[in-house]
CSV table of C-alpha atoms in Angstrom, one decimal:
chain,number,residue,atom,x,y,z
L,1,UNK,CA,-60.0,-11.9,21.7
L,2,UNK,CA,-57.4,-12.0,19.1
L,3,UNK,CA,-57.8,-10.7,15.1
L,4,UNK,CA,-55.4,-11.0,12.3
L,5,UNK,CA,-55.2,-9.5,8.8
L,6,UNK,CA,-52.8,-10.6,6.3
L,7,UNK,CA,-52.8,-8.3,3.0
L,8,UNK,CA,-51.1,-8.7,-0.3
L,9,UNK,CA,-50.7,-6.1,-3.4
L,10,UNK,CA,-49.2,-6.3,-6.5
L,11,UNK,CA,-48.1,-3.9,-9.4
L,12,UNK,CA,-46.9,-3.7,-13.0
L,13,UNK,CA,-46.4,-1.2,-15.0
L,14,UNK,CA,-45.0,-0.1,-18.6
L,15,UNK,CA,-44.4,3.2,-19.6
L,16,UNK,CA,-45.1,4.3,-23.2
L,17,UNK,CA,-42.0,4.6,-25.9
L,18,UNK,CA,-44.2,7.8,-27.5
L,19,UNK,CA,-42.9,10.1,-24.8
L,20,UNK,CA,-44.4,12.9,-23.9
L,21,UNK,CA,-46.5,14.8,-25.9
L,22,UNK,CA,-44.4,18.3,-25.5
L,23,UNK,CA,-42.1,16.9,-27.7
L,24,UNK,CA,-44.5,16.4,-30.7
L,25,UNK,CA,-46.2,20.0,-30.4
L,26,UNK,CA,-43.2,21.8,-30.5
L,27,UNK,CA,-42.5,20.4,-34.2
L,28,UNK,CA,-43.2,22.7,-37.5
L,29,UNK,CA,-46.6,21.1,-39.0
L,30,UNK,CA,-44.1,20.7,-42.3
L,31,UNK,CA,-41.7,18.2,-41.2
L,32,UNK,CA,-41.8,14.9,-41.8
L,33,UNK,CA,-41.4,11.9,-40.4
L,34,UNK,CA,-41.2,9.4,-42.7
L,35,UNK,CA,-38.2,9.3,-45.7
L,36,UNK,CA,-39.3,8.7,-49.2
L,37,UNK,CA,-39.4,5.1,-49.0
L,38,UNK,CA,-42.0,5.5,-46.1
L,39,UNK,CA,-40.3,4.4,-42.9
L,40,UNK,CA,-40.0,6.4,-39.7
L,41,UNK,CA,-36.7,8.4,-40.4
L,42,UNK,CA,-34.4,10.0,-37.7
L,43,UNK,CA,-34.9,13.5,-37.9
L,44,UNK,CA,-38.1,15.0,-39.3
L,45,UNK,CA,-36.0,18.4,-40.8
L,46,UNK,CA,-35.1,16.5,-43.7
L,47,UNK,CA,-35.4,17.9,-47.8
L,48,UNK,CA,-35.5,15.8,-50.3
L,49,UNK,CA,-34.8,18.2,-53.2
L,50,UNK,CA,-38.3,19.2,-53.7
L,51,UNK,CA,-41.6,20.1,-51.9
L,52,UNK,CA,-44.7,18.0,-52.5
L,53,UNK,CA,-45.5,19.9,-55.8
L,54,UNK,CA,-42.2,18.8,-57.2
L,55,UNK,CA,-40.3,22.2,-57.0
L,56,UNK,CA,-36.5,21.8,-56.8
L,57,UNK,CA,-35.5,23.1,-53.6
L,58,UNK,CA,-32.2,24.8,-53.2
L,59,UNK,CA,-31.0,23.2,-49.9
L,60,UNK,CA,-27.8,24.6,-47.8
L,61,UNK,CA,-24.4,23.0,-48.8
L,62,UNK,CA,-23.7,21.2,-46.6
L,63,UNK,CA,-26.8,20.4,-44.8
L,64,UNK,CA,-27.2,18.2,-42.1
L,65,UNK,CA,-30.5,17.5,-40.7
L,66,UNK,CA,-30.8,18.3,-36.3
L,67,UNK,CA,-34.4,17.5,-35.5
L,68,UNK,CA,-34.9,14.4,-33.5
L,69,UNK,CA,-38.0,12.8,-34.6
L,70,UNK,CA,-39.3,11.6,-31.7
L,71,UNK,CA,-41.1,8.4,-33.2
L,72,UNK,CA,-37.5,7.1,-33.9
L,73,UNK,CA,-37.7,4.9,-30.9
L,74,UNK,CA,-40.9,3.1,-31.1
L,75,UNK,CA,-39.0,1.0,-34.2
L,76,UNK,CA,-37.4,-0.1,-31.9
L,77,UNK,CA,-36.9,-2.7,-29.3
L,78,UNK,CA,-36.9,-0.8,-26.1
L,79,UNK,CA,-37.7,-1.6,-21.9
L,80,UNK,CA,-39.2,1.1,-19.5
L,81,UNK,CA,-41.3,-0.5,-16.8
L,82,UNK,CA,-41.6,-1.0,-13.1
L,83,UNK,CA,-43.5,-3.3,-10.6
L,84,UNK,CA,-43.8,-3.8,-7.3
L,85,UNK,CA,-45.1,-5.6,-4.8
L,86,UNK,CA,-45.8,-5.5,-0.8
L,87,UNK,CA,-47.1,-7.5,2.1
L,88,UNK,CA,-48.3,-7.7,5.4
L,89,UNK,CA,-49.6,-8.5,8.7
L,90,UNK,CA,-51.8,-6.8,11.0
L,91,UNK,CA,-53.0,-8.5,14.4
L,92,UNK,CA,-55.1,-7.0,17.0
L,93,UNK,CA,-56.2,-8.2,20.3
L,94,UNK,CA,-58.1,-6.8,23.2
L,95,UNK,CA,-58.6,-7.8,26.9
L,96,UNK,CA,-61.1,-6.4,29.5
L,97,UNK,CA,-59.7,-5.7,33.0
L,98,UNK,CA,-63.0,-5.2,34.5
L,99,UNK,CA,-65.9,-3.3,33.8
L,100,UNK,CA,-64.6,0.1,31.8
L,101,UNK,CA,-61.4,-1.5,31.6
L,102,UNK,CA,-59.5,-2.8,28.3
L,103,UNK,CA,-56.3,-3.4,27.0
L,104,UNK,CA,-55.6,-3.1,23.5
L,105,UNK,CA,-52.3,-4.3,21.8
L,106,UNK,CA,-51.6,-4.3,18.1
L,107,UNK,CA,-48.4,-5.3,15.9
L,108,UNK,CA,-48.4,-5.0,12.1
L,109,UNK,CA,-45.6,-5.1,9.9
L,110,UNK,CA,-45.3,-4.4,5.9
L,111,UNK,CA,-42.8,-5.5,3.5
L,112,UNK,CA,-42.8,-3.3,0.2
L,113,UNK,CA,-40.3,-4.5,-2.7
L,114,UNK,CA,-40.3,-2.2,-5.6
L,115,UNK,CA,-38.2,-2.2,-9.3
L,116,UNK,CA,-37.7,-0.1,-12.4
L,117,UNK,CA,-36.2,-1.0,-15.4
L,118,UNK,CA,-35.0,1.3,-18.4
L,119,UNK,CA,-33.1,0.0,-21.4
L,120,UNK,CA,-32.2,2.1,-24.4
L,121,UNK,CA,-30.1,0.3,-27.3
L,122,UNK,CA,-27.0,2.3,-28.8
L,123,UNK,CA,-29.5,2.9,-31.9
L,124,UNK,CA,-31.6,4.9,-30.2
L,125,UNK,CA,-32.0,9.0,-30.6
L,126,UNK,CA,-30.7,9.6,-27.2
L,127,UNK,CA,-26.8,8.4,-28.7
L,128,UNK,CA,-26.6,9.7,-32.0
L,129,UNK,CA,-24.3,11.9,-31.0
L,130,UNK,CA,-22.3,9.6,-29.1
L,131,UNK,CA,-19.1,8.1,-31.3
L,132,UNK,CA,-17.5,5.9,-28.9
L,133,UNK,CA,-19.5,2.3,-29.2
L,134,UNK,CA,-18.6,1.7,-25.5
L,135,UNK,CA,-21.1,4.6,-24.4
L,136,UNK,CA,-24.0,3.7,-26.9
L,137,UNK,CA,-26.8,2.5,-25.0
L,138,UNK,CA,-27.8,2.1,-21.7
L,139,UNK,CA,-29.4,-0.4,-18.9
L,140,UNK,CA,-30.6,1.2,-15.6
L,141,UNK,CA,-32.1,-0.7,-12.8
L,142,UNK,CA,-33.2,0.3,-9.3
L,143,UNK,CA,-34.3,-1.9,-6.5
L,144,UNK,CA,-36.2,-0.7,-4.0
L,145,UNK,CA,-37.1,-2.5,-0.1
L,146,UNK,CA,-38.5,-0.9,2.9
L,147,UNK,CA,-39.6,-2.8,5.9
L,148,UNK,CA,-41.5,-1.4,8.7
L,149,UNK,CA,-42.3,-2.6,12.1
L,150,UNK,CA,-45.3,-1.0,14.3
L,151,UNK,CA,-46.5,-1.8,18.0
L,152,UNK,CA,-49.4,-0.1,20.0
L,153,UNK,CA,-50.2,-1.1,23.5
L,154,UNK,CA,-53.6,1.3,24.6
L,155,UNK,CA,-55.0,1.2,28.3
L,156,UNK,CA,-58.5,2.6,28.2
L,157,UNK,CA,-61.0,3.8,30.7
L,158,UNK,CA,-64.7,4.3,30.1
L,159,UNK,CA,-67.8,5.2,32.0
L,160,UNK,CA,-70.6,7.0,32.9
L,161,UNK,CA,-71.9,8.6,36.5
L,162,UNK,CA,-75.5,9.8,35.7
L,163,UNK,CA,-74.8,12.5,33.6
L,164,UNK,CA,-71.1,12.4,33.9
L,165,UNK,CA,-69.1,10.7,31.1
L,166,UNK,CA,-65.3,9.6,31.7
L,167,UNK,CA,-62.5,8.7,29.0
L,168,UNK,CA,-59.2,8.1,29.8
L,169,UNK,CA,-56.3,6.2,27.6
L,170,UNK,CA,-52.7,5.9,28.1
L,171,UNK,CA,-50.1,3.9,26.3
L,172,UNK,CA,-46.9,3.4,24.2
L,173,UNK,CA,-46.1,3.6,20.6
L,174,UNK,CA,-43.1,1.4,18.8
L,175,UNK,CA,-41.8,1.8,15.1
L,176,UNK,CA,-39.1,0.7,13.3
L,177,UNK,CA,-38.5,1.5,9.6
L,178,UNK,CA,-36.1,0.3,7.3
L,179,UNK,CA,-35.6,1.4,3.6
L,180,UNK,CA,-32.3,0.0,1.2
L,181,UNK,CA,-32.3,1.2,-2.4
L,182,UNK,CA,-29.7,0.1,-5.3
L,183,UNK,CA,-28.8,1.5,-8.2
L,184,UNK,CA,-26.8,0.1,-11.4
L,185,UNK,CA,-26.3,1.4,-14.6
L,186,UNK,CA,-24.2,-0.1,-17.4
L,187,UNK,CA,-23.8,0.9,-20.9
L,188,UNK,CA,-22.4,0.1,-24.7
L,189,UNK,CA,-25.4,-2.3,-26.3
L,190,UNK,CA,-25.0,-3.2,-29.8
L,191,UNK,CA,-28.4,-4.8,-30.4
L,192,UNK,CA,-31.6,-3.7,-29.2
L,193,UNK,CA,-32.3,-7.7,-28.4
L,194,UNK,CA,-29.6,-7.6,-25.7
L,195,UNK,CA,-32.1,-6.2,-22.8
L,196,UNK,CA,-30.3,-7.1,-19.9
L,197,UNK,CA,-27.6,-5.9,-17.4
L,198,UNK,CA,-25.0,-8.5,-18.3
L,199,UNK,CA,-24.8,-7.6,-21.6
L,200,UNK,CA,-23.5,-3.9,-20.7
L,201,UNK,CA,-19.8,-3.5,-21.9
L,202,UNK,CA,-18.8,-1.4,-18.4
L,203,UNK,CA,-20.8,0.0,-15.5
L,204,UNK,CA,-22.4,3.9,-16.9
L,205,UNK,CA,-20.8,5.0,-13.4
L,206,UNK,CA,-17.3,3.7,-11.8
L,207,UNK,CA,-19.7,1.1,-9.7
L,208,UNK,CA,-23.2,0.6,-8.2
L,209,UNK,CA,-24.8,3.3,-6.2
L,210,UNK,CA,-27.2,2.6,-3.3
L,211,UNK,CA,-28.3,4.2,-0.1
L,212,UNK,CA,-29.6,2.4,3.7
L,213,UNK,CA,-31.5,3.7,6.3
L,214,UNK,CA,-32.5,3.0,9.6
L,215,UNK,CA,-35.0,4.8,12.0
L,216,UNK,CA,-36.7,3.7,15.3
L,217,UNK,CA,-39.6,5.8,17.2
L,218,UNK,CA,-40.8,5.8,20.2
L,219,UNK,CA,-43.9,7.6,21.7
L,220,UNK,CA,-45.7,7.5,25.0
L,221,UNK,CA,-49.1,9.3,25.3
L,222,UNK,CA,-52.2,9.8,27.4
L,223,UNK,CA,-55.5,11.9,26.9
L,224,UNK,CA,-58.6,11.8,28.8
L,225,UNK,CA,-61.8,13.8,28.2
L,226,UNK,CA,-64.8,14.7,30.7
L,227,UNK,CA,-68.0,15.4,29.5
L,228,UNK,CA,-71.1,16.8,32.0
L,229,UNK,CA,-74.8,15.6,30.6
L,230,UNK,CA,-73.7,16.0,26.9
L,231,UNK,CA,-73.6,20.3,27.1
L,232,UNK,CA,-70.1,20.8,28.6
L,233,UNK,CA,-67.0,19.4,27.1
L,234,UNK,CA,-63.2,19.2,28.2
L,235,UNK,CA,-60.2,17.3,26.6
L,236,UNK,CA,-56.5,17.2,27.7
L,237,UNK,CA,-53.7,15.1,26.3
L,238,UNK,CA,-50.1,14.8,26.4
L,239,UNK,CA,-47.3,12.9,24.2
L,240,UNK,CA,-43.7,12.6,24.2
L,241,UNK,CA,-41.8,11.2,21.5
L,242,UNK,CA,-38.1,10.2,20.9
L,243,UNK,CA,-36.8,9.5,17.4
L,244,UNK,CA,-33.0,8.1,16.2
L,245,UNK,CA,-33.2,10.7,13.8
L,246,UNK,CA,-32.1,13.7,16.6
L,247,UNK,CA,-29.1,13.6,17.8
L,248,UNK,CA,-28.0,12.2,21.7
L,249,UNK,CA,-28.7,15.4,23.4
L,250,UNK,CA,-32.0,16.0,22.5
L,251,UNK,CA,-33.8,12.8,21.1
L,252,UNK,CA,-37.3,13.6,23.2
L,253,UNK,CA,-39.9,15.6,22.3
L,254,UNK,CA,-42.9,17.0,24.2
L,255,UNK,CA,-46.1,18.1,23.2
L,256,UNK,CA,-49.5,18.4,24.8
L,257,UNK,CA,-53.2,20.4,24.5
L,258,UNK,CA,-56.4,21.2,25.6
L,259,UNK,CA,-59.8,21.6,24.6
L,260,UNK,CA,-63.4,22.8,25.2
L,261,UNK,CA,-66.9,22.8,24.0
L,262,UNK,CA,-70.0,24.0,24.6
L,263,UNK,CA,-72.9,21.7,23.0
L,264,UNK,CA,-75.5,25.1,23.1
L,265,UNK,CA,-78.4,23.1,21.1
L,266,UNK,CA,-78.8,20.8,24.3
L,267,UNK,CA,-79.9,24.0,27.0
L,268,UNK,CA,-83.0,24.5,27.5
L,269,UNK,CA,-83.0,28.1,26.8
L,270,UNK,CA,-81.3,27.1,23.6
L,271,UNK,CA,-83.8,24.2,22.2
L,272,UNK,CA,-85.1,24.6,18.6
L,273,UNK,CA,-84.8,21.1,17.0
L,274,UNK,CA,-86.5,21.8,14.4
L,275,UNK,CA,-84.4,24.8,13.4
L,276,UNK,CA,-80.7,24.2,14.9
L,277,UNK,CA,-80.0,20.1,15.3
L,278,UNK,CA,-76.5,20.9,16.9
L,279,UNK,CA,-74.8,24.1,17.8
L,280,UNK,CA,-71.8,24.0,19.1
L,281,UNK,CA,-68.7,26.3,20.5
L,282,UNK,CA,-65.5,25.0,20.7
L,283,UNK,CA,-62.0,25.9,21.4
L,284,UNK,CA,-58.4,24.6,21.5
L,285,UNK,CA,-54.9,25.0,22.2
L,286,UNK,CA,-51.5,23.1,22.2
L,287,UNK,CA,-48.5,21.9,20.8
L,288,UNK,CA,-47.3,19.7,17.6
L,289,UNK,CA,-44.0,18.5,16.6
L,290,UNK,CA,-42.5,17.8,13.0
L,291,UNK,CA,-39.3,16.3,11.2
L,292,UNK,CA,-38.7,18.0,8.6
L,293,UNK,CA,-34.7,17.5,8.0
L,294,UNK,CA,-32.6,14.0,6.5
L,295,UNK,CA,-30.9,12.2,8.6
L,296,UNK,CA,-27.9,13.1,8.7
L,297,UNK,CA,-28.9,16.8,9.8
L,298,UNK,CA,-28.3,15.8,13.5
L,299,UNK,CA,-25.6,13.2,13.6
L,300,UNK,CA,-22.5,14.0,11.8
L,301,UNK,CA,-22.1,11.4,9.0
L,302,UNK,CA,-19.2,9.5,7.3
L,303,UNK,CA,-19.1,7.8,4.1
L,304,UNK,CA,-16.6,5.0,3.1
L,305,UNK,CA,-14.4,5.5,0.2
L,306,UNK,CA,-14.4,2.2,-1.4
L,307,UNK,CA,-12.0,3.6,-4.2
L,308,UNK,CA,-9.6,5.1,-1.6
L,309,UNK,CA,-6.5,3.8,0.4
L,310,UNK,CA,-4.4,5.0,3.1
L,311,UNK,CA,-1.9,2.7,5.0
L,312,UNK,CA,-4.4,-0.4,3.6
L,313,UNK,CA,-7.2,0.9,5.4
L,314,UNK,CA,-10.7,2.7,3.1
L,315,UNK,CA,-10.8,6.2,4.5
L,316,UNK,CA,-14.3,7.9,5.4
L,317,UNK,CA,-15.6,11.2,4.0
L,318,UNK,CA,-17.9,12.9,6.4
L,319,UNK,CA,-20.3,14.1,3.9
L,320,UNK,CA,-23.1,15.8,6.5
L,321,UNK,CA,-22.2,17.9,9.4
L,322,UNK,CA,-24.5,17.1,12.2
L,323,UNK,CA,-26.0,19.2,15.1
L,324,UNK,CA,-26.6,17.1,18.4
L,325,UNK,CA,-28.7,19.9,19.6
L,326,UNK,CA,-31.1,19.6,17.0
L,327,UNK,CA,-34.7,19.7,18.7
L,328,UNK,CA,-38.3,19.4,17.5
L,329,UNK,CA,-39.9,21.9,15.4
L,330,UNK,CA,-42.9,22.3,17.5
L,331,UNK,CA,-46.3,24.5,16.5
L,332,UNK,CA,-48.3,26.2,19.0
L,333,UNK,CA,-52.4,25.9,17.5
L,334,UNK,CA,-54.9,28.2,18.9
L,335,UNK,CA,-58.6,27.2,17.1
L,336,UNK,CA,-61.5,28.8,18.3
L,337,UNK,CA,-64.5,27.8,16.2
L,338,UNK,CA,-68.5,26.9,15.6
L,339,UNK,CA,-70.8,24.0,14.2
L,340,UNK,CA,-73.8,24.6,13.3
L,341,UNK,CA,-76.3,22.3,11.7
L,342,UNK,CA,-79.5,23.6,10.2
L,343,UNK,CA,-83.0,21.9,9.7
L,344,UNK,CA,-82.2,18.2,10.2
L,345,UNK,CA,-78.7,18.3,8.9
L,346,UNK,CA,-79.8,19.5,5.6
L,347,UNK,CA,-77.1,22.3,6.1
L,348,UNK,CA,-74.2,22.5,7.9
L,349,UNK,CA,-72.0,24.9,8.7
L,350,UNK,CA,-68.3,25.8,10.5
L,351,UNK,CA,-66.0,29.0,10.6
L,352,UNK,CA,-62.4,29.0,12.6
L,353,UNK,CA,-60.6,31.2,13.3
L,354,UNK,CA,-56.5,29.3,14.2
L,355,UNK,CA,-53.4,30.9,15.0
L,356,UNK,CA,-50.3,29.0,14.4
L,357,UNK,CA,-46.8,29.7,15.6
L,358,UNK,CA,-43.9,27.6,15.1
L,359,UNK,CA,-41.0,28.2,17.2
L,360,UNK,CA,-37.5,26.4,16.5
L,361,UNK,CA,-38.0,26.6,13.0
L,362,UNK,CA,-35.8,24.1,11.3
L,363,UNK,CA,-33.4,25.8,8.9
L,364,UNK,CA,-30.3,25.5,7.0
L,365,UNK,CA,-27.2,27.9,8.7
L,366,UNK,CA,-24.2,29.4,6.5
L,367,UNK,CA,-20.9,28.0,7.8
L,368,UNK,CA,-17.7,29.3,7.3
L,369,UNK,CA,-15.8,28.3,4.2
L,370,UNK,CA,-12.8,26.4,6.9
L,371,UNK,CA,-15.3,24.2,8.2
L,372,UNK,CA,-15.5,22.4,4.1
L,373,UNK,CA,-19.3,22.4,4.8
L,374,UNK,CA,-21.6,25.5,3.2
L,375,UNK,CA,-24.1,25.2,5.8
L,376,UNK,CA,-25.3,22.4,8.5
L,377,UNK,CA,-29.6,22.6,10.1
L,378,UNK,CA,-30.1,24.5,13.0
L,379,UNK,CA,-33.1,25.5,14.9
L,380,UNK,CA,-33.2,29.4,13.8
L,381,UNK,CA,-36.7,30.5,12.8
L,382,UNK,CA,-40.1,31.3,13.9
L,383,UNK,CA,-43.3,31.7,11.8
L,384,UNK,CA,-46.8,32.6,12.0
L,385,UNK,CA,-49.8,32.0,10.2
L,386,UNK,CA,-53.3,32.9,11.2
L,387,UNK,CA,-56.4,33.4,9.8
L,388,UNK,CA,-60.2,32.2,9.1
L,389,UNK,CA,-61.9,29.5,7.6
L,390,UNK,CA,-65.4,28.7,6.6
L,391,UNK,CA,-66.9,25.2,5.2
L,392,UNK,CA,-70.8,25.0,4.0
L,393,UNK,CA,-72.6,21.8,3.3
L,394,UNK,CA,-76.1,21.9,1.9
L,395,UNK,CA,-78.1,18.8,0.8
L,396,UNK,CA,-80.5,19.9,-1.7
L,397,UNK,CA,-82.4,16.6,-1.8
L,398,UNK,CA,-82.2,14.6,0.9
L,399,UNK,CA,-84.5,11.4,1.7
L,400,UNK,CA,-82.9,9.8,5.1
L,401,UNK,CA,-85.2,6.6,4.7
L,402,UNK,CA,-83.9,5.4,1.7
């Protein structure tokens, strides 16, 4: 049996040439912000001689008006939007082995494309300051792609002995993701009707700014659960993951738990279904890993320098100092808890109580000043955090039959 699923989404934006609405409060409810002939001026301090009930006022010589009025640029003609788009494919297929038996494979992949645009013309608030008609005015535009790749292929085992219940699954996990951004900025626009890049006398920047990046997974896993006539529960499981992100000593990562529960509304000393519908104690520990750095944090990175020469070669800045040694922040969960549901579900209730310690706490290390680095990620830290937690649900009216 084979399933497919091909998805597309689209999205457009535009964002408002009001601004935000900070910048309005913050004015005196006596400025203006129209001149005397009745269009939207520049600033909103200005005096006109007199107030409203024709009193000369004596203004300071010289004035000069410093208030931005922020309704300046909705006159006009100005670009700030962003759209996107992304699309896919998912397929899924399945094949039974024998009786209990299946293998399950899936691949899906996802192509996102993303752009913002933001043009200001050299007549706009943000230059009034600025004399030099090369640097009035401005076009950014950033495009964004990311491409991601994702493979599952599942083993599974299920079936039942009397009153003995059997799961078991085992597999492998594949990812790739891929995500490029570019950047480019020019400036000096005479006209607010000249709205695109190639009308920008010079780049805002010396050139174009972008960034790439590159990172494959790999996962295998396997968990299995018994259960013994619906009372008695037990679940183990085990993963180990490898990422390009670490560095070549210590790519892998382990982690693994257990559980247990007691199902105490199916004993027979313990049967009240019209009081308790489900009671049961449970309990859990094990490990979990996180990435929480960039990724340069375990490979020591270099950087071209396009605008560099030595001996006609472009010389490389290392611009991250990397730590091959860099391992997995892992957290060690201890949850020990209830659920309870009351009088045919109509209320339901859980408390916890979890302790959570993270070893090899990803953190940032002081270097010394010879090095030309002011720190580089190391596994340094441990943390705890433990506590309780309590959730209530309670249906007040509740008709199941409808």
């Amino acid at each position: 049996r084979l399933q497919g699923q091909f998805f597309i989404n689209g999205t457009s934006s535009n964002n408002s040439p009001y601004g935000d609405f900070s910048k309005y409060a913050r004015l005196n409810p006596y400025w203006t912000i129209r001149d005397e002939t009745g269009a939207i001026s520049k600033y909103v301090d200005n005096y006109y001689g007199s107030d409203i009930n024709g009193v000369p006022v004596n203004l300071p010589i010289p004035y000069q008006p410093k208030e931005i009025n922020p309704l300046w640029n909705t006159t006009l003609h100005t670009v700030d939007k962003a759209s996107g788009l992304s699309f896919g494919q998912n397929l899924w297929t399945e094949l039974e082995i024998a009786r209990g038996f299946k293998l399950n494979a899936t691949f899906s992949f996802n192509n996102t494309r993303g752009q913002t645009d933001k043009f200001l013309p050299g007549s706009a608030s943000q230059f009034f300051g600025v004399s030099d008609f090369s640097k009035r005015g401005s076009y950014d535009q950033t495009t964004t792609t990311a491409l991601d790749y994702q493979s599952n292929i599942l083993a599974n085992f299920g079936r039942s002995y009397g009153r003995h219940t059997v799961f078991a699954t085992g597999g492998i996990n594949l990812q790739q993701t891929t995500a490029q951004s570019l950047s480019v900025g020019t400036q000096g626009f005479g006209s607010d009707r000249l709205d695109d890049l190639l009308f920008g006398l010079q780049y805002a920047s010396i050139k174009p700014s972008g960034t790439y990046d590159k990172k494959r997974t790999v996962g295998f896993l396997g968990n299995s659960s018994y259960s013994f006539d619906n009372r008695y529960l037990l679940v183990l499981s085990y993963r180990s993951d490898g990422s390009s992100i670490f560095g070549t000593n210590k790519r892998f990562g382990s982690f693994w738990s257990a559980g247990a529960g007691w199902n105490l509304h199916n004993e027979k000393f313990f049967h009240l279904p019209k009081v308790i519908n489900r009671f049961k104690l449970r309990s859990s520990y094990g490990y979990t890993g996180a990435i929480t750095f960039p990724g340069d944090a375990a490979a020591t990175t270099y950087q071209y320098n396009t605008l560099g020469r030595y001996l006609n070669f472009v010389p490389a800045n290392i611009v991250a100092l990397g730590n091959p040694d860099l391992v997995w922040q892992r957290t060690k969960k201890l949850n020990t808890g209830a659920d309870i549901a009351l009088f045919k579900d109509r209320i339901n209730f859980s408390v916890d109580y979890y302790v959570e310690t993270t070893d090899d706490l990803i953190m940032q290390n002081p270097t010394p000043p010879s090095t030309g680095f002011a720190n580089y990620y190391n596994n340094l830290g441990k943390s705890i955090n433990k506590g309780y937690s309590f959730n209530v649900t309670a249906f007040i009216l509740k008709n199941p039959k409808k």
